[in-house]
Amino acid sequence: DVLVPMLTNPDIRLRVMGARYLGRRGGQRALEALEQVQGRDANKRVNEEIGKAIASIESRLAVQNADESSPLPMTGP
């Protein structure tokens, strides 16, 4: 939540860094924030970083969801 305001900061560098950090650590809320600003930035590099961050989070969430839904291995005789 603390990093989300970076996505709309006037400084391009901060918007890029915000997208990168959210992509590395963010979850569902970060994904929603990134999707809200996706394609709206006038800077191509910022938009690319937002796209990468969204892909990274979606991939991480898919793995987490797969892990949560897979049955636990049976132990014992």
mmCIF file of C-alpha atoms in Angstrom:
data_model
loop_
_atom_site.group_PDB
_atom_site.id
_atom_site.type_symbol
_atom_site.label_atom_id
_atom_site.label_comp_id
_atom_site.label_asym_id
_atom_site.label_seq_id
_atom_site.Cartn_x
_atom_site.Cartn_y
_atom_site.Cartn_z
ATOM 1 C CA ASP A 1 0.000 0.000 0.000
ATOM 2 C CA VAL A 2 2.873 2.353 0.738
ATOM 3 C CA LEU A 3 4.305 1.998 -2.777
ATOM 4 C CA VAL A 4 1.075 2.539 -4.713
ATOM 5 C CA PRO A 5 1.362 6.378 -4.685
ATOM 6 C CA MET A 6 4.683 6.004 -6.530
ATOM 7 C CA LEU A 7 2.710 4.974 -9.627
ATOM 8 C CA THR A 8 1.324 8.491 -10.012
ATOM 9 C CA ASN A 9 4.340 10.472 -8.817
ATOM 10 C CA PRO A 10 5.408 13.292 -11.183
ATOM 11 C CA ASP A 11 8.971 11.887 -11.254
ATOM 12 C CA ILE A 12 9.302 9.234 -13.984
ATOM 13 C CA ARG A 13 12.050 7.450 -12.045
ATOM 14 C CA LEU A 14 9.782 7.007 -9.045
ATOM 15 C CA ARG A 15 6.966 5.647 -11.206
ATOM 16 C CA VAL A 16 9.354 3.126 -12.779
ATOM 17 C CA MET A 17 10.766 2.103 -9.390
ATOM 18 C CA GLY A 18 7.278 1.834 -7.909
ATOM 19 C CA ALA A 19 6.151 -0.500 -10.677
ATOM 20 C CA ARG A 20 9.288 -2.620 -10.297
ATOM 21 C CA TYR A 21 8.972 -2.923 -6.527
ATOM 22 C CA LEU A 22 5.281 -3.726 -6.706
ATOM 23 C CA GLY A 23 6.032 -6.366 -9.335
ATOM 24 C CA ARG A 24 8.605 -8.004 -7.090
ATOM 25 C CA ARG A 25 6.636 -8.015 -3.847
ATOM 26 C CA GLY A 26 3.053 -7.051 -4.538
ATOM 27 C CA GLY A 27 -0.036 -9.175 -4.217
ATOM 28 C CA GLN A 28 -3.647 -8.797 -5.267
ATOM 29 C CA ARG A 29 -3.991 -5.173 -4.109
ATOM 30 C CA ALA A 30 -0.823 -4.167 -5.954
ATOM 31 C CA LEU A 31 -2.095 -5.954 -9.054
ATOM 32 C CA GLU A 32 -5.349 -3.991 -8.919
ATOM 33 C CA ALA A 33 -3.475 -0.681 -8.515
ATOM 34 C CA LEU A 34 -1.195 -1.499 -11.446
ATOM 35 C CA GLU A 35 -4.144 -2.460 -13.636
ATOM 36 C CA GLN A 36 -5.806 0.878 -12.869
ATOM 37 C CA VAL A 37 -2.839 2.850 -14.226
ATOM 38 C CA GLN A 38 -1.883 0.432 -17.017
ATOM 39 C CA GLY A 39 -1.585 2.190 -20.375
ATOM 40 C CA ARG A 40 -2.374 5.610 -18.922
ATOM 41 C CA ASP A 41 1.146 6.905 -18.420
ATOM 42 C CA ALA A 42 2.539 9.206 -21.096
ATOM 43 C CA ASN A 43 5.956 7.576 -20.718
ATOM 44 C CA LYS A 44 6.536 4.355 -22.667
ATOM 45 C CA ARG A 45 9.109 3.034 -20.207
ATOM 46 C CA VAL A 46 6.728 3.432 -17.275
ATOM 47 C CA ASN A 47 4.013 1.571 -19.177
ATOM 48 C CA GLU A 48 6.461 -1.235 -19.983
ATOM 49 C CA GLU A 49 7.449 -1.573 -16.325
ATOM 50 C CA ILE A 50 3.796 -1.628 -15.301
ATOM 51 C CA GLY A 51 3.159 -4.421 -17.805
ATOM 52 C CA LYS A 52 6.127 -6.411 -16.506
ATOM 53 C CA ALA A 53 4.984 -5.913 -12.921
ATOM 54 C CA ILE A 54 1.467 -7.120 -13.724
ATOM 55 C CA ALA A 55 2.851 -10.212 -15.447
ATOM 56 C CA SER A 56 5.147 -10.934 -12.509
ATOM 57 C CA ILE A 57 2.379 -10.659 -9.935
ATOM 58 C CA GLU A 58 -0.057 -12.722 -12.009
ATOM 59 C CA SER A 59 2.562 -15.440 -12.381
ATOM 60 C CA ARG A 60 3.359 -15.448 -8.660
ATOM 61 C CA LEU A 61 -0.328 -15.525 -7.705
ATOM 62 C CA ALA A 62 -0.980 -18.397 -10.127
ATOM 63 C CA VAL A 63 1.784 -20.448 -8.493
ATOM 64 C CA GLN A 64 0.469 -19.629 -5.027
ATOM 65 C CA ASN A 65 -3.067 -20.601 -6.019
ATOM 66 C CA ALA A 66 -1.829 -23.852 -7.555
ATOM 67 C CA ASP A 67 0.121 -24.673 -4.402
ATOM 68 C CA GLU A 68 -2.899 -23.969 -2.219
ATOM 69 C CA SER A 69 -5.222 -26.121 -4.277
ATOM 70 C CA SER A 70 -2.909 -29.115 -4.686
ATOM 71 C CA PRO A 71 -3.572 -31.947 -2.244
ATOM 72 C CA LEU A 72 -1.064 -32.664 0.466
ATOM 73 C CA PRO A 73 0.980 -35.828 -0.047
ATOM 74 C CA MET A 74 -0.159 -38.878 1.876
ATOM 75 C CA THR A 75 2.184 -40.096 4.601
ATOM 76 C CA GLY A 76 2.275 -43.285 6.564
ATOM 77 C CA PRO A 77 1.653 -46.902 5.620
#
